[in-house]
Amino acid sequence: MRERPLALVQDDLVDYEKAMERMADLVGLRQRDERPDTLWLLSHPQVYTIGRRTPQQHLPDPSHGIPVVSTGRGGQLTYHGPGQLVGYLIVKLGETEGIVDYVREVELRLVRALGALGVRAERRDTPPGSELLTGVWTTETGRKIVSIGMRQSRGVTSHGFALNVDGDLTPWGWAVACGMPDVDMTSLNREASAAGAMDRVRAAVAEAFEAR
């Protein structure tokens, strides 16, 4: 994996649509070479976000009261909420790199971060004809712990990943996450309760992404 140091930006709880506005500004700055490659760590209030290919039948029952927002990233339905660490990656790709190449790098860096936190994890290759297996799974229990959805525009990436740390996992069960009806979403606290202090997780993720 190539060296790719990033500038680190950190916030706590940021409304999803306000975050999208700021992310668009960061992408524009990076496209004009007015700021360096950046990792923005934050969390969101409860929200479901859906990609362009998310089927209607995968959406949650609206009676739960959690908003559903369309987004321009790849992937399907994802849940965000307190206790989850979201990382947005604004990175200018090399001339020979594509977005799929970078997503694989993101997966491997998150596997490294989880290992530092005491949770063995892995990325998965997608079998032919299956739903895209983007993200990170725990090695021992086979549960999904990280969701990833990204895009690129004029050579710069946006959106990123969501790592479940110590939040309520119940809302994941109210919809079809990641286009996979049988997926078992998990968190650091569910897998190894000692690993899940948010400050510690932020530090491990920043280290894995060479972000300072």
PDB file of C-alpha atoms in Angstrom:
ATOM      1  CA  MET A   1       0.000   0.000   0.000  1.00  0.00           C
ATOM      2  CA  ARG A   2       1.460   3.372  -1.022  1.00  0.00           C
ATOM      3  CA  GLU A   3       2.163   6.141   1.459  1.00  0.00           C
ATOM      4  CA  ARG A   4      -0.694   8.649   1.340  1.00  0.00           C
ATOM      5  CA  PRO A   5      -0.596  11.146   4.224  1.00  0.00           C
ATOM      6  CA  LEU A   6      -3.836  13.048   4.816  1.00  0.00           C
ATOM      7  CA  ALA A   7      -4.802  16.233   6.605  1.00  0.00           C
ATOM      8  CA  LEU A   8      -7.106  15.418   9.532  1.00  0.00           C
ATOM      9  CA  VAL A   9     -10.299  17.360  10.254  1.00  0.00           C
ATOM     10  CA  GLN A  10     -12.444  16.334  13.249  1.00  0.00           C
ATOM     11  CA  ASP A  11     -15.954  17.242  14.346  1.00  0.00           C
ATOM     12  CA  ASP A  12     -18.502  15.663  16.653  1.00  0.00           C
ATOM     13  CA  LEU A  13     -22.185  15.487  15.610  1.00  0.00           C
ATOM     14  CA  VAL A  14     -22.921  17.198  12.259  1.00  0.00           C
ATOM     15  CA  ASP A  15     -26.277  17.214  10.433  1.00  0.00           C
ATOM     16  CA  TYR A  16     -25.990  15.030   7.327  1.00  0.00           C
ATOM     17  CA  GLU A  17     -27.138  17.611   4.764  1.00  0.00           C
ATOM     18  CA  LYS A  18     -24.887  20.299   6.253  1.00  0.00           C
ATOM     19  CA  ALA A  19     -22.013  17.826   6.081  1.00  0.00           C
ATOM     20  CA  MET A  20     -22.751  17.214   2.393  1.00  0.00           C
ATOM     21  CA  GLU A  21     -22.526  20.956   1.723  1.00  0.00           C
ATOM     22  CA  ARG A  22     -19.169  21.212   3.471  1.00  0.00           C
ATOM     23  CA  MET A  23     -17.879  18.075   1.765  1.00  0.00           C
ATOM     24  CA  ALA A  24     -18.750  19.575  -1.632  1.00  0.00           C
ATOM     25  CA  ASP A  25     -16.724  22.658  -0.697  1.00  0.00           C
ATOM     26  CA  LEU A  26     -13.757  20.499   0.335  1.00  0.00           C
ATOM     27  CA  VAL A  27     -13.942  18.547  -2.925  1.00  0.00           C
ATOM     28  CA  GLY A  28     -13.908  21.775  -4.938  1.00  0.00           C
ATOM     29  CA  LEU A  29     -10.880  23.026  -3.029  1.00  0.00           C
ATOM     30  CA  ARG A  30      -9.040  19.748  -3.635  1.00  0.00           C
ATOM     31  CA  GLN A  31      -9.903  19.760  -7.347  1.00  0.00           C
ATOM     32  CA  ARG A  32      -8.294  23.226  -7.567  1.00  0.00           C
ATOM     33  CA  ASP A  33      -5.293  22.063  -5.479  1.00  0.00           C
ATOM     34  CA  GLU A  34      -6.201  24.603  -2.809  1.00  0.00           C
ATOM     35  CA  ARG A  35      -6.082  22.066   0.031  1.00  0.00           C
ATOM     36  CA  PRO A  36      -4.356  18.701   0.641  1.00  0.00           C
ATOM     37  CA  ASP A  37      -5.898  15.232   0.661  1.00  0.00           C
ATOM     38  CA  THR A  38      -8.172  15.134   3.681  1.00  0.00           C
ATOM     39  CA  LEU A  39      -9.832  12.736   6.135  1.00  0.00           C
ATOM     40  CA  TRP A  40     -12.829  14.286   7.899  1.00  0.00           C
ATOM     41  CA  LEU A  41     -13.964  12.336  10.985  1.00  0.00           C
ATOM     42  CA  LEU A  42     -17.403  13.039  12.449  1.00  0.00           C
ATOM     43  CA  SER A  43     -20.751  11.511  13.415  1.00  0.00           C
ATOM     44  CA  HIS A  44     -24.329  12.190  12.301  1.00  0.00           C
ATOM     45  CA  PRO A  45     -27.731  12.313  14.004  1.00  0.00           C
ATOM     46  CA  GLN A  46     -29.971   9.408  13.007  1.00  0.00           C
ATOM     47  CA  VAL A  47     -30.475   9.193   9.240  1.00  0.00           C
ATOM     48  CA  TYR A  48     -30.723   6.569   6.521  1.00  0.00           C
ATOM     49  CA  THR A  49     -28.900   7.407   3.302  1.00  0.00           C
ATOM     50  CA  ILE A  50     -29.637   5.656   0.037  1.00  0.00           C
ATOM     51  CA  GLY A  51     -27.699   5.279  -3.198  1.00  0.00           C
ATOM     52  CA  ARG A  52     -29.117   5.513  -6.674  1.00  0.00           C
ATOM     53  CA  ARG A  53     -29.760   1.765  -6.937  1.00  0.00           C
ATOM     54  CA  THR A  54     -31.533   1.256  -3.586  1.00  0.00           C
ATOM     55  CA  PRO A  55     -34.839  -0.621  -4.177  1.00  0.00           C
ATOM     56  CA  GLN A  56     -37.994   0.786  -2.612  1.00  0.00           C
ATOM     57  CA  GLN A  57     -38.549  -2.442  -0.669  1.00  0.00           C
ATOM     58  CA  HIS A  58     -35.239  -1.951   1.164  1.00  0.00           C
ATOM     59  CA  LEU A  59     -36.389   1.296   2.795  1.00  0.00           C
ATOM     60  CA  PRO A  60     -37.412   1.441   6.481  1.00  0.00           C
ATOM     61  CA  ASP A  61     -40.955   1.766   7.755  1.00  0.00           C
ATOM     62  CA  PRO A  62     -41.457   5.550   8.108  1.00  0.00           C
ATOM     63  CA  SER A  63     -43.187   5.025  11.468  1.00  0.00           C
ATOM     64  CA  HIS A  64     -39.735   4.774  13.069  1.00  0.00           C
ATOM     65  CA  GLY A  65     -39.307   8.484  12.399  1.00  0.00           C
ATOM     66  CA  ILE A  66     -35.773   8.368  11.014  1.00  0.00           C
ATOM     67  CA  PRO A  67     -35.335  10.494   7.856  1.00  0.00           C
ATOM     68  CA  VAL A  68     -34.254   8.920   4.568  1.00  0.00           C
ATOM     69  CA  VAL A  69     -31.947  11.031   2.384  1.00  0.00           C
ATOM     70  CA  SER A  70     -30.807  10.340  -1.187  1.00  0.00           C
ATOM     71  CA  THR A  71     -27.070  10.682  -1.739  1.00  0.00           C
ATOM     72  CA  GLY A  72     -24.708  10.709  -4.697  1.00  0.00           C
ATOM     73  CA  ARG A  73     -22.327   8.050  -3.415  1.00  0.00           C
ATOM     74  CA  GLY A  74     -22.064   4.480  -4.604  1.00  0.00           C
ATOM     75  CA  GLY A  75     -23.615   1.628  -2.660  1.00  0.00           C
ATOM     76  CA  GLN A  76     -27.102   1.150  -1.292  1.00  0.00           C
ATOM     77  CA  LEU A  77     -28.827   1.884   2.029  1.00  0.00           C
ATOM     78  CA  THR A  78     -26.739   2.812   5.050  1.00  0.00           C
ATOM     79  CA  TYR A  79     -27.711   3.948   8.539  1.00  0.00           C
ATOM     80  CA  HIS A  80     -25.904   6.717  10.442  1.00  0.00           C
ATOM     81  CA  GLY A  81     -26.388   7.636  14.071  1.00  0.00           C
ATOM     82  CA  PRO A  82     -24.620   8.645  17.286  1.00  0.00           C
ATOM     83  CA  GLY A  83     -21.961   6.173  18.354  1.00  0.00           C
ATOM     84  CA  GLN A  84     -20.827   5.608  14.778  1.00  0.00           C
ATOM     85  CA  LEU A  85     -17.599   7.077  13.371  1.00  0.00           C
ATOM     86  CA  VAL A  86     -17.992   8.448   9.849  1.00  0.00           C
ATOM     87  CA  GLY A  87     -14.962   9.226   7.722  1.00  0.00           C
ATOM     88  CA  TYR A  88     -15.191  11.336   4.568  1.00  0.00           C
ATOM     89  CA  LEU A  89     -12.201  11.052   2.253  1.00  0.00           C
ATOM     90  CA  ILE A  90     -11.374  13.900  -0.099  1.00  0.00           C
ATOM     91  CA  VAL A  91      -8.413  12.500  -2.015  1.00  0.00           C
ATOM     92  CA  LYS A  92      -6.979  13.258  -5.446  1.00  0.00           C
ATOM     93  CA  LEU A  93      -6.337   9.934  -7.164  1.00  0.00           C
ATOM     94  CA  GLY A  94      -3.264   9.165  -9.228  1.00  0.00           C
ATOM     95  CA  GLU A  95      -3.497   9.034 -13.019  1.00  0.00           C
ATOM     96  CA  THR A  96      -3.590   5.224 -13.039  1.00  0.00           C
ATOM     97  CA  GLU A  97      -5.988   4.874 -10.067  1.00  0.00           C
ATOM     98  CA  GLY A  98      -9.742   4.371 -10.185  1.00  0.00           C
ATOM     99  CA  ILE A  99     -12.321   4.653  -7.440  1.00  0.00           C
ATOM    100  CA  VAL A 100     -12.474   0.855  -7.020  1.00  0.00           C
ATOM    101  CA  ASP A 101      -8.705   0.781  -6.433  1.00  0.00           C
ATOM    102  CA  TYR A 102      -9.044   3.395  -3.722  1.00  0.00           C
ATOM    103  CA  VAL A 103     -11.999   1.679  -2.058  1.00  0.00           C
ATOM    104  CA  ARG A 104      -9.842  -1.443  -1.709  1.00  0.00           C
ATOM    105  CA  GLU A 105      -7.144   0.674  -0.054  1.00  0.00           C
ATOM    106  CA  VAL A 106      -9.725   2.147   2.328  1.00  0.00           C
ATOM    107  CA  GLU A 107     -10.875  -1.345   3.289  1.00  0.00           C
ATOM    108  CA  LEU A 108      -7.317  -2.456   4.043  1.00  0.00           C
ATOM    109  CA  ARG A 109      -6.575   0.634   6.119  1.00  0.00           C
ATOM    110  CA  LEU A 110      -9.702   0.042   8.181  1.00  0.00           C
ATOM    111  CA  VAL A 111      -8.726  -3.604   8.671  1.00  0.00           C
ATOM    112  CA  ARG A 112      -5.444  -2.267  10.051  1.00  0.00           C
ATOM    113  CA  ALA A 113      -7.240   0.141  12.395  1.00  0.00           C
ATOM    114  CA  LEU A 114      -9.550  -2.576  13.704  1.00  0.00           C
ATOM    115  CA  GLY A 115      -6.585  -4.862  14.301  1.00  0.00           C
ATOM    116  CA  ALA A 116      -4.960  -2.147  16.410  1.00  0.00           C
ATOM    117  CA  LEU A 117      -8.186  -2.051  18.443  1.00  0.00           C
ATOM    118  CA  GLY A 118      -8.116  -5.823  19.011  1.00  0.00           C
ATOM    119  CA  VAL A 119     -10.728  -6.873  16.433  1.00  0.00           C
ATOM    120  CA  ARG A 120      -9.562  -9.104  13.589  1.00  0.00           C
ATOM    121  CA  ALA A 121     -11.268  -8.069  10.362  1.00  0.00           C
ATOM    122  CA  GLU A 122     -11.140  -8.614   6.613  1.00  0.00           C
ATOM    123  CA  ARG A 123     -12.309  -7.270   3.282  1.00  0.00           C
ATOM    124  CA  ARG A 124     -14.120  -9.604   0.893  1.00  0.00           C
ATOM    125  CA  ASP A 125     -14.034 -10.222  -2.834  1.00  0.00           C
ATOM    126  CA  THR A 126     -17.394 -10.194  -4.620  1.00  0.00           C
ATOM    127  CA  PRO A 127     -18.442 -13.521  -6.193  1.00  0.00           C
ATOM    128  CA  PRO A 128     -19.688 -13.204  -9.790  1.00  0.00           C
ATOM    129  CA  GLY A 129     -23.324 -12.113  -9.930  1.00  0.00           C
ATOM    130  CA  SER A 130     -23.497 -11.154  -6.238  1.00  0.00           C
ATOM    131  CA  GLU A 131     -24.195  -7.830  -4.549  1.00  0.00           C
ATOM    132  CA  LEU A 132     -20.962  -5.829  -4.262  1.00  0.00           C
ATOM    133  CA  LEU A 133     -19.200  -6.815  -1.038  1.00  0.00           C
ATOM    134  CA  THR A 134     -17.741  -3.419  -0.251  1.00  0.00           C
ATOM    135  CA  GLY A 135     -16.885  -2.869   3.410  1.00  0.00           C
ATOM    136  CA  VAL A 136     -15.195  -4.709   6.271  1.00  0.00           C
ATOM    137  CA  TRP A 137     -16.304  -7.831   8.150  1.00  0.00           C
ATOM    138  CA  THR A 138     -15.137  -9.321  11.438  1.00  0.00           C
ATOM    139  CA  THR A 139     -13.031 -12.421  10.857  1.00  0.00           C
ATOM    140  CA  GLU A 140     -14.249 -14.497  13.797  1.00  0.00           C
ATOM    141  CA  THR A 141     -17.993 -13.772  13.731  1.00  0.00           C
ATOM    142  CA  GLY A 142     -18.490 -12.892  10.036  1.00  0.00           C
ATOM    143  CA  ARG A 143     -20.474  -9.739  10.855  1.00  0.00           C
ATOM    144  CA  LYS A 144     -20.229  -6.480   8.939  1.00  0.00           C
ATOM    145  CA  ILE A 145     -18.678  -3.679  10.972  1.00  0.00           C
ATOM    146  CA  VAL A 146     -17.843  -1.040   8.333  1.00  0.00           C
ATOM    147  CA  SER A 147     -19.947   0.238   5.438  1.00  0.00           C
ATOM    148  CA  ILE A 148     -18.253   2.030   2.532  1.00  0.00           C
ATOM    149  CA  GLY A 149     -19.776   4.123  -0.245  1.00  0.00           C
ATOM    150  CA  MET A 150     -17.688   6.484  -2.367  1.00  0.00           C
ATOM    151  CA  ARG A 151     -17.591   8.329  -5.657  1.00  0.00           C
ATOM    152  CA  GLN A 152     -15.114  10.408  -7.618  1.00  0.00           C
ATOM    153  CA  SER A 153     -15.517  13.619  -9.577  1.00  0.00           C
ATOM    154  CA  ARG A 154     -12.757  15.110 -11.720  1.00  0.00           C
ATOM    155  CA  GLY A 155     -10.268  12.750 -10.103  1.00  0.00           C
ATOM    156  CA  VAL A 156     -11.181  13.567  -6.472  1.00  0.00           C
ATOM    157  CA  THR A 157     -12.987  11.163  -4.132  1.00  0.00           C
ATOM    158  CA  SER A 158     -15.838  12.009  -1.786  1.00  0.00           C
ATOM    159  CA  HIS A 159     -18.058  10.280   0.777  1.00  0.00           C
ATOM    160  CA  GLY A 160     -16.317   7.415   2.599  1.00  0.00           C
ATOM    161  CA  PHE A 161     -16.966   4.939   5.408  1.00  0.00           C
ATOM    162  CA  ALA A 162     -19.050   4.370   8.536  1.00  0.00           C
ATOM    163  CA  LEU A 163     -17.565   2.346  11.409  1.00  0.00           C
ATOM    164  CA  ASN A 164     -19.987   1.220  14.118  1.00  0.00           C
ATOM    165  CA  VAL A 165     -18.398   1.895  17.508  1.00  0.00           C
ATOM    166  CA  ASP A 166     -20.838   1.941  20.419  1.00  0.00           C
ATOM    167  CA  GLY A 167     -24.193   3.100  19.039  1.00  0.00           C
ATOM    168  CA  ASP A 168     -27.592   1.399  19.004  1.00  0.00           C
ATOM    169  CA  LEU A 169     -27.632  -1.251  16.257  1.00  0.00           C
ATOM    170  CA  THR A 170     -31.428  -1.656  16.287  1.00  0.00           C
ATOM    171  CA  PRO A 171     -32.137   0.746  13.365  1.00  0.00           C
ATOM    172  CA  TRP A 172     -30.026  -1.411  11.051  1.00  0.00           C
ATOM    173  CA  GLY A 173     -32.700  -4.087  11.404  1.00  0.00           C
ATOM    174  CA  TRP A 174     -35.487  -1.764  10.292  1.00  0.00           C
ATOM    175  CA  ALA A 175     -34.243  -1.653   6.688  1.00  0.00           C
ATOM    176  CA  VAL A 176     -32.140  -3.723   4.278  1.00  0.00           C
ATOM    177  CA  ALA A 177     -28.574  -2.567   4.807  1.00  0.00           C
ATOM    178  CA  CYS A 178     -26.076  -2.554   1.927  1.00  0.00           C
ATOM    179  CA  GLY A 179     -28.502  -4.399  -0.357  1.00  0.00           C
ATOM    180  CA  MET A 180     -28.006  -7.592   1.687  1.00  0.00           C
ATOM    181  CA  PRO A 181     -31.146  -8.837   3.498  1.00  0.00           C
ATOM    182  CA  ASP A 182     -29.210 -11.344   5.628  1.00  0.00           C
ATOM    183  CA  VAL A 183     -26.332  -9.083   6.695  1.00  0.00           C
ATOM    184  CA  ASP A 184     -25.623  -8.997  10.446  1.00  0.00           C
ATOM    185  CA  MET A 185     -24.363  -5.527  11.306  1.00  0.00           C
ATOM    186  CA  THR A 186     -22.113  -5.258  14.322  1.00  0.00           C
ATOM    187  CA  SER A 187     -20.077  -2.750  16.318  1.00  0.00           C
ATOM    188  CA  LEU A 188     -16.773  -2.598  18.142  1.00  0.00           C
ATOM    189  CA  ASN A 189     -18.571  -2.769  21.475  1.00  0.00           C
ATOM    190  CA  ARG A 190     -20.467  -5.874  20.402  1.00  0.00           C
ATOM    191  CA  GLU A 191     -17.285  -7.604  19.267  1.00  0.00           C
ATOM    192  CA  ALA A 192     -14.862  -6.418  21.972  1.00  0.00           C
ATOM    193  CA  SER A 193     -16.336  -4.021  24.516  1.00  0.00           C
ATOM    194  CA  ALA A 194     -12.925  -2.793  25.701  1.00  0.00           C
ATOM    195  CA  ALA A 195     -12.120  -1.524  22.199  1.00  0.00           C
ATOM    196  CA  GLY A 196     -14.961   0.891  21.764  1.00  0.00           C
ATOM    197  CA  ALA A 197     -14.030   4.224  23.381  1.00  0.00           C
ATOM    198  CA  MET A 198     -14.679   6.754  20.601  1.00  0.00           C
ATOM    199  CA  ASP A 199     -11.508   8.784  21.231  1.00  0.00           C
ATOM    200  CA  ARG A 200      -9.418   5.643  20.984  1.00  0.00           C
ATOM    201  CA  VAL A 201     -11.175   4.583  17.776  1.00  0.00           C
ATOM    202  CA  ARG A 202     -10.666   8.015  16.198  1.00  0.00           C
ATOM    203  CA  ALA A 203      -6.960   7.851  17.005  1.00  0.00           C
ATOM    204  CA  ALA A 204      -6.566   4.356  15.555  1.00  0.00           C
ATOM    205  CA  VAL A 205      -8.413   5.275  12.347  1.00  0.00           C
ATOM    206  CA  ALA A 206      -6.396   8.472  11.917  1.00  0.00           C
ATOM    207  CA  GLU A 207      -3.173   6.510  12.382  1.00  0.00           C
ATOM    208  CA  ALA A 208      -4.206   3.890   9.823  1.00  0.00           C
ATOM    209  CA  PHE A 209      -4.879   6.638   7.261  1.00  0.00           C
ATOM    210  CA  GLU A 210      -1.648   8.543   8.046  1.00  0.00           C
ATOM    211  CA  ALA A 211      -3.886  11.488   8.944  1.00  0.00           C
ATOM    212  CA  ARG A 212      -2.596  14.353  11.058  1.00  0.00           C
TER     213      ARG A 212
END
